């Protein structure tokens, strides 16, 4: 009577060892990524939090625990508060355009024609340019005398405006350059999602005499909801990290009206050497991005549940 029991126990032991061996082999495959993830992402994240609590001078590498002093300084720093306001305004100006116009372009160019293919290549082509090239192009475009803006002002018979040196238009100019530069990526993402929608759904809608707007509202938009969320979250995270455009086009001016948080972090860390203060500003930016991204994701999950 004990033989079957011994056999079952032996089988369970062999199965357990096999699963354990399989798990170890799987861990070996994952180990390089985990090591890189811990070294390049997790460790710098927590090390940056530690630095933000220090009086840390990059020039002589001295560190002294300061608690929340750096964060208190941020609340009294008009330059940081201005950079915070500029960054939120920039995100509010650009992200809706990326999502709305990117979706509109994808819908318009979701065709199997040569003209649509050429237009897709043109719109996406700007996305592969470097930020230096983009800023040079737009600085030339926005020149009030010899640029396109100056030429348009001559045609209209008005006085040309120097947008890059105008306190109310400098950030708008940076947003215009960014939209021209990045718009191709959300368009391509939406286009890929549109091409994954089964054509049977559209054929059924046509048999029911559904109009274009009904088809868009009932079939197209629900089918690409996940892509809509991904594009929105990605663009929010990306545009909160505005740096190169504002630095190269306006230098953060005039009067701090186009300085971003990342530019503020760069200036504090690598110009004044106040690394602890720069780290505190970067942690504030990290917290803002995390809260906004999580809120958007939670809202999208709740919408799908309904």
mmCIF file of C-alpha atoms in Angstrom:
data_model
loop_
_atom_site.group_PDB
_atom_site.id
_atom_site.type_symbol
_atom_site.label_atom_id
_atom_site.label_comp_id
_atom_site.label_asym_id
_atom_site.label_seq_id
_atom_site.Cartn_x
_atom_site.Cartn_y
_atom_site.Cartn_z
ATOM 1 C CA UNK A 1 0.000 0.000 0.000
ATOM 2 C CA UNK A 2 2.979 2.320 0.405
ATOM 3 C CA UNK A 3 4.299 1.943 -3.136
ATOM 4 C CA UNK A 4 1.755 4.265 -4.805
ATOM 5 C CA UNK A 5 2.338 6.866 -2.102
ATOM 6 C CA UNK A 6 6.108 6.701 -2.579
ATOM 7 C CA UNK A 7 5.695 6.955 -6.344
ATOM 8 C CA UNK A 8 3.448 10.021 -6.050
ATOM 9 C CA UNK A 9 5.846 11.702 -3.655
ATOM 10 C CA UNK A 10 8.767 10.964 -5.960
ATOM 11 C CA UNK A 11 6.841 12.411 -8.928
ATOM 12 C CA UNK A 12 6.040 15.558 -6.989
ATOM 13 C CA UNK A 13 9.668 15.945 -5.968
ATOM 14 C CA UNK A 14 10.867 15.473 -9.557
ATOM 15 C CA UNK A 15 8.268 17.956 -10.791
ATOM 16 C CA UNK A 16 9.299 20.475 -8.134
ATOM 17 C CA UNK A 17 12.971 20.168 -9.070
ATOM 18 C CA UNK A 18 12.095 20.537 -12.761
ATOM 19 C CA UNK A 19 10.070 23.693 -12.125
ATOM 20 C CA UNK A 20 12.837 25.096 -9.931
ATOM 21 C CA UNK A 21 15.426 24.392 -12.625
ATOM 22 C CA UNK A 22 13.195 25.995 -15.250
ATOM 23 C CA UNK A 23 12.742 29.063 -13.050
ATOM 24 C CA UNK A 24 16.502 29.386 -12.628
ATOM 25 C CA UNK A 25 17.050 29.188 -16.389
ATOM 26 C CA UNK A 26 14.389 31.845 -16.946
ATOM 27 C CA UNK A 27 16.051 34.074 -14.363
ATOM 28 C CA UNK A 28 19.344 33.758 -16.220
ATOM 29 C CA UNK A 29 17.673 35.127 -19.352
ATOM 30 C CA UNK A 30 16.090 38.009 -17.434
ATOM 31 C CA UNK A 31 19.138 38.756 -15.265
ATOM 32 C CA UNK A 32 20.971 41.091 -17.718
ATOM 33 C CA UNK A 33 17.906 43.308 -18.063
ATOM 34 C CA UNK A 34 17.258 43.293 -14.316
ATOM 35 C CA UNK A 35 20.849 44.269 -13.589
ATOM 36 C CA UNK A 36 20.750 47.089 -16.138
ATOM 37 C CA UNK A 37 17.362 48.226 -14.812
ATOM 38 C CA UNK A 38 18.602 48.317 -11.215
ATOM 39 C CA UNK A 39 21.892 50.041 -12.049
ATOM 40 C CA UNK A 40 20.622 52.573 -14.588
ATOM 41 C CA UNK A 41 17.124 53.339 -13.274
ATOM 42 C CA UNK A 42 16.335 52.180 -9.743
ATOM 43 C CA UNK A 43 19.667 53.107 -8.131
ATOM 44 C CA UNK A 44 19.839 56.621 -9.706
ATOM 45 C CA UNK A 45 16.221 57.225 -8.679
ATOM 46 C CA UNK A 46 16.834 56.574 -4.990
ATOM 47 C CA UNK A 47 20.285 58.168 -5.094
ATOM 48 C CA UNK A 48 18.710 61.324 -6.515
ATOM 49 C CA UNK A 49 16.215 61.326 -3.644
ATOM 50 C CA UNK A 50 19.105 61.085 -1.195
ATOM 51 C CA UNK A 51 20.987 63.931 -2.895
ATOM 52 C CA UNK A 52 17.872 66.126 -2.756
ATOM 53 C CA UNK A 53 18.091 65.955 1.039
ATOM 54 C CA UNK A 54 21.718 67.141 1.064
ATOM 55 C CA UNK A 55 23.631 70.372 0.682
ATOM 56 C CA UNK A 56 25.631 68.876 -2.166
ATOM 57 C CA UNK A 57 28.216 70.949 -4.042
ATOM 58 C CA UNK A 58 29.384 69.363 -7.280
ATOM 59 C CA UNK A 59 32.472 71.570 -7.366
ATOM 60 C CA UNK A 60 34.099 70.090 -4.243
ATOM 61 C CA UNK A 61 31.818 67.031 -3.836
ATOM 62 C CA UNK A 62 30.937 68.027 -0.291
ATOM 63 C CA UNK A 63 27.636 66.797 1.142
ATOM 64 C CA UNK A 64 25.815 67.766 4.323
ATOM 65 C CA UNK A 65 22.386 66.536 5.358
ATOM 66 C CA UNK A 66 19.825 69.330 5.006
ATOM 67 C CA UNK A 67 16.504 67.550 5.337
ATOM 68 C CA UNK A 68 13.738 69.328 3.446
ATOM 69 C CA UNK A 69 15.642 72.598 3.184
ATOM 70 C CA UNK A 70 16.072 72.321 -0.600
ATOM 71 C CA UNK A 71 12.341 71.765 -1.079
ATOM 72 C CA UNK A 72 11.550 74.759 1.135
ATOM 73 C CA UNK A 73 13.880 76.887 -0.994
ATOM 74 C CA UNK A 74 11.984 75.845 -4.113
ATOM 75 C CA UNK A 75 8.728 77.205 -2.693
ATOM 76 C CA UNK A 76 10.357 80.628 -2.243
ATOM 77 C CA UNK A 77 12.208 80.628 -5.586
ATOM 78 C CA UNK A 78 10.389 82.801 -8.122
ATOM 79 C CA UNK A 79 12.509 81.426 -10.962
ATOM 80 C CA UNK A 80 11.521 77.839 -10.132
ATOM 81 C CA UNK A 81 7.865 78.748 -9.697
ATOM 82 C CA UNK A 82 7.988 80.531 -13.046
ATOM 83 C CA UNK A 83 9.599 77.475 -14.662
ATOM 84 C CA UNK A 84 6.875 75.306 -13.117
ATOM 85 C CA UNK A 85 4.172 77.555 -14.555
ATOM 86 C CA UNK A 86 5.848 77.623 -17.967
ATOM 87 C CA UNK A 87 6.095 73.836 -18.073
ATOM 88 C CA UNK A 88 2.423 73.348 -17.243
ATOM 89 C CA UNK A 89 1.443 75.934 -19.869
ATOM 90 C CA UNK A 90 3.640 74.221 -22.433
ATOM 91 C CA UNK A 91 2.076 70.818 -21.722
ATOM 92 C CA UNK A 92 -1.422 72.352 -21.929
ATOM 93 C CA UNK A 93 -0.587 73.919 -25.289
ATOM 94 C CA UNK A 94 1.078 70.939 -26.949
ATOM 95 C CA UNK A 95 -0.469 67.683 -25.690
ATOM 96 C CA UNK A 96 -4.057 68.386 -26.915
ATOM 97 C CA UNK A 97 -2.630 69.278 -30.326
ATOM 98 C CA UNK A 98 -0.541 66.122 -30.454
ATOM 99 C CA UNK A 99 -3.545 63.969 -29.580
ATOM 100 C CA UNK A 100 -6.223 65.793 -31.580
ATOM 101 C CA UNK A 101 -4.240 66.736 -34.672
ATOM 102 C CA UNK A 102 -2.315 63.455 -34.649
ATOM 103 C CA UNK A 103 -5.591 61.524 -34.679
ATOM 104 C CA UNK A 104 -7.045 63.779 -37.379
ATOM 105 C CA UNK A 105 -3.999 63.277 -39.613
ATOM 106 C CA UNK A 106 -4.095 59.529 -39.043
ATOM 107 C CA UNK A 107 -7.767 59.405 -40.037
ATOM 108 C CA UNK A 108 -7.113 61.512 -43.135
ATOM 109 C CA UNK A 109 -4.048 59.536 -44.251
ATOM 110 C CA UNK A 110 -5.353 56.047 -43.472
ATOM 111 C CA UNK A 111 -5.574 55.255 -47.168
ATOM 112 C CA UNK A 112 -3.722 52.979 -49.561
ATOM 113 C CA UNK A 113 -2.787 55.690 -52.051
ATOM 114 C CA UNK A 114 0.537 57.085 -53.157
ATOM 115 C CA UNK A 115 -0.387 60.596 -52.048
ATOM 116 C CA UNK A 116 -1.261 59.377 -48.556
ATOM 117 C CA UNK A 117 2.034 57.478 -48.346
ATOM 118 C CA UNK A 118 4.012 60.562 -49.345
ATOM 119 C CA UNK A 119 2.171 62.741 -46.837
ATOM 120 C CA UNK A 120 2.774 60.228 -44.046
ATOM 121 C CA UNK A 121 6.483 60.245 -44.856
ATOM 122 C CA UNK A 122 6.567 64.054 -44.843
ATOM 123 C CA UNK A 123 4.833 64.383 -41.487
ATOM 124 C CA UNK A 124 6.897 61.647 -39.871
ATOM 125 C CA UNK A 125 10.159 62.868 -41.404
ATOM 126 C CA UNK A 126 10.476 65.766 -38.969
ATOM 127 C CA UNK A 127 10.406 63.378 -35.998
ATOM 128 C CA UNK A 128 13.855 61.997 -36.861
ATOM 129 C CA UNK A 129 15.534 65.418 -36.802
ATOM 130 C CA UNK A 130 17.708 66.454 -33.882
ATOM 131 C CA UNK A 131 16.608 69.236 -31.565
ATOM 132 C CA UNK A 132 19.497 71.381 -32.817
ATOM 133 C CA UNK A 133 18.311 71.243 -36.411
ATOM 134 C CA UNK A 134 14.719 71.932 -35.357
ATOM 135 C CA UNK A 135 15.674 75.007 -33.360
ATOM 136 C CA UNK A 136 17.866 76.374 -36.153
ATOM 137 C CA UNK A 137 15.048 75.952 -38.670
ATOM 138 C CA UNK A 138 12.505 77.674 -36.455
ATOM 139 C CA UNK A 139 14.809 80.495 -35.448
ATOM 140 C CA UNK A 140 15.190 81.234 -39.151
ATOM 141 C CA UNK A 141 11.436 80.928 -39.728
ATOM 142 C CA UNK A 142 10.628 83.279 -36.840
ATOM 143 C CA UNK A 143 13.111 86.004 -37.764
ATOM 144 C CA UNK A 144 11.086 89.236 -37.829
ATOM 145 C CA UNK A 145 12.952 90.669 -40.824
ATOM 146 C CA UNK A 146 14.092 87.869 -43.139
ATOM 147 C CA UNK A 147 12.030 84.907 -41.920
ATOM 148 C CA UNK A 148 8.608 83.658 -42.925
ATOM 149 C CA UNK A 149 7.016 85.673 -40.126
ATOM 150 C CA UNK A 150 8.612 88.830 -41.477
ATOM 151 C CA UNK A 151 7.499 88.018 -45.021
ATOM 152 C CA UNK A 152 3.927 87.397 -43.831
ATOM 153 C CA UNK A 153 3.958 90.708 -41.968
ATOM 154 C CA UNK A 154 5.082 92.496 -45.139
ATOM 155 C CA UNK A 155 2.264 90.902 -47.135
ATOM 156 C CA UNK A 156 -0.301 91.884 -44.517
ATOM 157 C CA UNK A 157 1.183 95.349 -44.147
ATOM 158 C CA UNK A 158 1.734 95.001 -40.397
ATOM 159 C CA UNK A 159 4.731 95.437 -38.148
ATOM 160 C CA UNK A 160 6.713 92.160 -37.791
ATOM 161 C CA UNK A 161 6.808 90.638 -34.305
ATOM 162 C CA UNK A 162 9.891 89.061 -32.782
ATOM 163 C CA UNK A 163 8.194 86.097 -31.134
ATOM 164 C CA UNK A 164 11.347 84.725 -29.515
ATOM 165 C CA UNK A 165 11.925 87.949 -27.585
ATOM 166 C CA UNK A 166 8.280 88.686 -26.796
ATOM 167 C CA UNK A 167 7.346 87.813 -23.185
ATOM 168 C CA UNK A 168 3.895 86.504 -24.144
ATOM 169 C CA UNK A 169 4.884 84.734 -27.373
ATOM 170 C CA UNK A 170 8.247 83.119 -26.636
ATOM 171 C CA UNK A 171 6.709 79.982 -25.102
ATOM 172 C CA UNK A 172 4.166 79.845 -27.922
ATOM 173 C CA UNK A 173 7.033 79.879 -30.428
ATOM 174 C CA UNK A 174 8.717 76.998 -28.594
ATOM 175 C CA UNK A 175 5.407 75.095 -28.635
ATOM 176 C CA UNK A 176 5.007 75.679 -32.380
ATOM 177 C CA UNK A 177 8.469 74.291 -33.076
ATOM 178 C CA UNK A 178 7.793 71.293 -30.832
ATOM 179 C CA UNK A 179 4.489 70.463 -32.515
ATOM 180 C CA UNK A 180 6.117 70.642 -35.960
ATOM 181 C CA UNK A 181 8.912 68.402 -34.713
ATOM 182 C CA UNK A 182 6.988 65.712 -32.801
ATOM 183 C CA UNK A 183 3.583 65.513 -34.486
ATOM 184 C CA UNK A 184 4.601 62.664 -36.782
ATOM 185 C CA UNK A 185 5.012 60.168 -33.929
ATOM 186 C CA UNK A 186 1.459 60.309 -32.501
ATOM 187 C CA UNK A 187 0.144 60.283 -36.069
ATOM 188 C CA UNK A 188 1.997 57.033 -36.796
ATOM 189 C CA UNK A 189 0.827 55.450 -33.536
ATOM 190 C CA UNK A 190 -2.796 56.310 -34.281
ATOM 191 C CA UNK A 191 -2.371 55.132 -37.859
ATOM 192 C CA UNK A 192 -1.056 51.754 -36.695
ATOM 193 C CA UNK A 193 -4.047 51.404 -34.361
ATOM 194 C CA UNK A 194 -6.518 52.322 -37.112
ATOM 195 C CA UNK A 195 -5.085 49.685 -39.414
ATOM 196 C CA UNK A 196 -5.669 47.018 -36.758
ATOM 197 C CA UNK A 197 -9.436 47.595 -36.674
ATOM 198 C CA UNK A 198 -11.246 44.699 -38.430
ATOM 199 C CA UNK A 199 -12.856 45.830 -41.674
ATOM 200 C CA UNK A 200 -15.855 43.616 -40.901
ATOM 201 C CA UNK A 201 -17.001 46.210 -38.382
ATOM 202 C CA UNK A 202 -17.077 48.934 -41.004
ATOM 203 C CA UNK A 203 -18.840 46.668 -43.483
ATOM 204 C CA UNK A 204 -21.507 45.889 -40.888
ATOM 205 C CA UNK A 205 -21.917 49.589 -40.155
ATOM 206 C CA UNK A 206 -22.295 50.314 -43.854
ATOM 207 C CA UNK A 207 -25.043 47.684 -44.123
ATOM 208 C CA UNK A 208 -26.846 49.446 -41.255
ATOM 209 C CA UNK A 209 -26.529 52.763 -43.133
ATOM 210 C CA UNK A 210 -24.406 54.241 -40.337
ATOM 211 C CA UNK A 211 -23.075 57.694 -41.145
ATOM 212 C CA UNK A 212 -19.442 58.770 -41.006
ATOM 213 C CA UNK A 213 -19.721 60.424 -37.590
ATOM 214 C CA UNK A 214 -21.640 57.473 -36.145
ATOM 215 C CA UNK A 215 -18.991 55.077 -37.415
ATOM 216 C CA UNK A 216 -16.253 57.241 -35.930
ATOM 217 C CA UNK A 217 -18.002 57.490 -32.567
ATOM 218 C CA UNK A 218 -19.225 53.908 -32.277
ATOM 219 C CA UNK A 219 -16.442 51.920 -33.961
ATOM 220 C CA UNK A 220 -13.240 53.846 -34.581
ATOM 221 C CA UNK A 221 -12.758 55.713 -31.305
ATOM 222 C CA UNK A 222 -13.673 52.787 -28.995
ATOM 223 C CA UNK A 223 -11.343 50.513 -30.968
ATOM 224 C CA UNK A 224 -8.330 52.792 -30.521
ATOM 225 C CA UNK A 225 -9.030 53.772 -26.899
ATOM 226 C CA UNK A 226 -5.905 52.069 -25.583
ATOM 227 C CA UNK A 227 -3.722 53.803 -28.172
ATOM 228 C CA UNK A 228 -5.379 57.100 -27.265
ATOM 229 C CA UNK A 229 -4.384 56.578 -23.623
ATOM 230 C CA UNK A 230 -0.841 55.509 -24.528
ATOM 231 C CA UNK A 231 -0.291 58.524 -26.785
ATOM 232 C CA UNK A 232 -1.690 60.922 -24.195
ATOM 233 C CA UNK A 233 0.409 59.579 -21.315
ATOM 234 C CA UNK A 234 3.541 59.388 -23.454
ATOM 235 C CA UNK A 235 3.168 62.956 -24.676
ATOM 236 C CA UNK A 236 2.432 64.308 -21.199
ATOM 237 C CA UNK A 237 5.569 62.649 -19.847
ATOM 238 C CA UNK A 238 7.660 63.778 -22.821
ATOM 239 C CA UNK A 239 6.499 67.404 -22.867
ATOM 240 C CA UNK A 240 6.978 67.848 -19.130
ATOM 241 C CA UNK A 241 10.647 67.208 -19.930
ATOM 242 C CA UNK A 242 10.948 70.221 -22.232
ATOM 243 C CA UNK A 243 14.582 71.285 -22.402
ATOM 244 C CA UNK A 244 16.444 71.552 -25.699
ATOM 245 C CA UNK A 245 13.945 73.733 -27.548
ATOM 246 C CA UNK A 246 13.654 76.375 -24.840
ATOM 247 C CA UNK A 247 17.393 76.360 -24.126
ATOM 248 C CA UNK A 248 18.443 76.797 -27.764
ATOM 249 C CA UNK A 249 15.614 79.035 -28.997
ATOM 250 C CA UNK A 250 15.134 81.471 -26.142
ATOM 251 C CA UNK A 251 17.584 80.541 -23.392
ATOM 252 C CA UNK A 252 14.627 80.524 -21.016
ATOM 253 C CA UNK A 253 13.840 84.171 -21.624
ATOM 254 C CA UNK A 254 12.725 86.781 -21.913
ATOM 255 C CA UNK A 255 12.304 87.388 -18.186
ATOM 256 C CA UNK A 256 12.042 83.680 -17.368
ATOM 257 C CA UNK A 257 8.910 83.352 -19.536
ATOM 258 C CA UNK A 258 10.028 80.218 -21.415
ATOM 259 C CA UNK A 259 12.308 78.492 -18.900
ATOM 260 C CA UNK A 260 11.298 74.885 -18.179
ATOM 261 C CA UNK A 261 11.825 72.805 -15.046
ATOM 262 C CA UNK A 262 14.453 70.648 -16.742
ATOM 263 C CA UNK A 263 16.343 73.759 -17.822
ATOM 264 C CA UNK A 264 16.162 75.009 -14.244
ATOM 265 C CA UNK A 265 17.589 71.695 -13.017
ATOM 266 C CA UNK A 266 20.384 71.901 -15.594
ATOM 267 C CA UNK A 267 21.305 75.452 -14.638
ATOM 268 C CA UNK A 268 21.294 74.767 -10.904
ATOM 269 C CA UNK A 269 23.258 71.543 -11.196
ATOM 270 C CA UNK A 270 25.820 72.372 -13.873
ATOM 271 C CA UNK A 271 26.126 76.164 -13.723
ATOM 272 C CA UNK A 272 25.845 76.970 -10.042
ATOM 273 C CA UNK A 273 26.979 73.464 -8.924
ATOM 274 C CA UNK A 274 24.146 73.250 -6.379
ATOM 275 C CA UNK A 275 23.383 69.594 -7.016
ATOM 276 C CA UNK A 276 21.183 69.076 -3.962
ATOM 277 C CA UNK A 277 18.925 71.942 -4.995
ATOM 278 C CA UNK A 278 18.810 70.675 -8.596
ATOM 279 C CA UNK A 279 17.976 67.162 -7.369
ATOM 280 C CA UNK A 280 15.093 68.527 -5.287
ATOM 281 C CA UNK A 281 13.666 70.278 -8.357
ATOM 282 C CA UNK A 282 14.024 67.088 -10.396
ATOM 283 C CA UNK A 283 12.203 65.089 -7.726
ATOM 284 C CA UNK A 284 9.332 67.590 -7.843
ATOM 285 C CA UNK A 285 9.172 67.094 -11.607
ATOM 286 C CA UNK A 286 9.246 63.305 -11.160
ATOM 287 C CA UNK A 287 6.375 63.480 -8.690
ATOM 288 C CA UNK A 288 4.289 65.666 -11.016
ATOM 289 C CA UNK A 289 4.828 63.359 -13.986
ATOM 290 C CA UNK A 290 4.066 60.260 -11.914
ATOM 291 C CA UNK A 291 0.851 61.709 -10.488
ATOM 292 C CA UNK A 292 -0.412 62.923 -13.874
ATOM 293 C CA UNK A 293 0.445 59.656 -15.649
ATOM 294 C CA UNK A 294 -1.139 57.485 -12.931
ATOM 295 C CA UNK A 295 -4.264 59.662 -12.860
ATOM 296 C CA UNK A 296 -4.673 59.423 -16.624
ATOM 297 C CA UNK A 297 -4.151 55.668 -16.580
ATOM 298 C CA UNK A 298 -6.618 55.188 -13.715
ATOM 299 C CA UNK A 299 -9.198 57.312 -15.526
ATOM 300 C CA UNK A 300 -8.789 55.274 -18.698
ATOM 301 C CA UNK A 301 -9.163 51.989 -16.786
ATOM 302 C CA UNK A 302 -12.312 53.267 -15.116
ATOM 303 C CA UNK A 303 -13.688 54.337 -18.498
ATOM 304 C CA UNK A 304 -13.041 50.883 -19.937
ATOM 305 C CA UNK A 305 -14.766 49.284 -16.952
ATOM 306 C CA UNK A 306 -17.878 51.309 -17.600
#
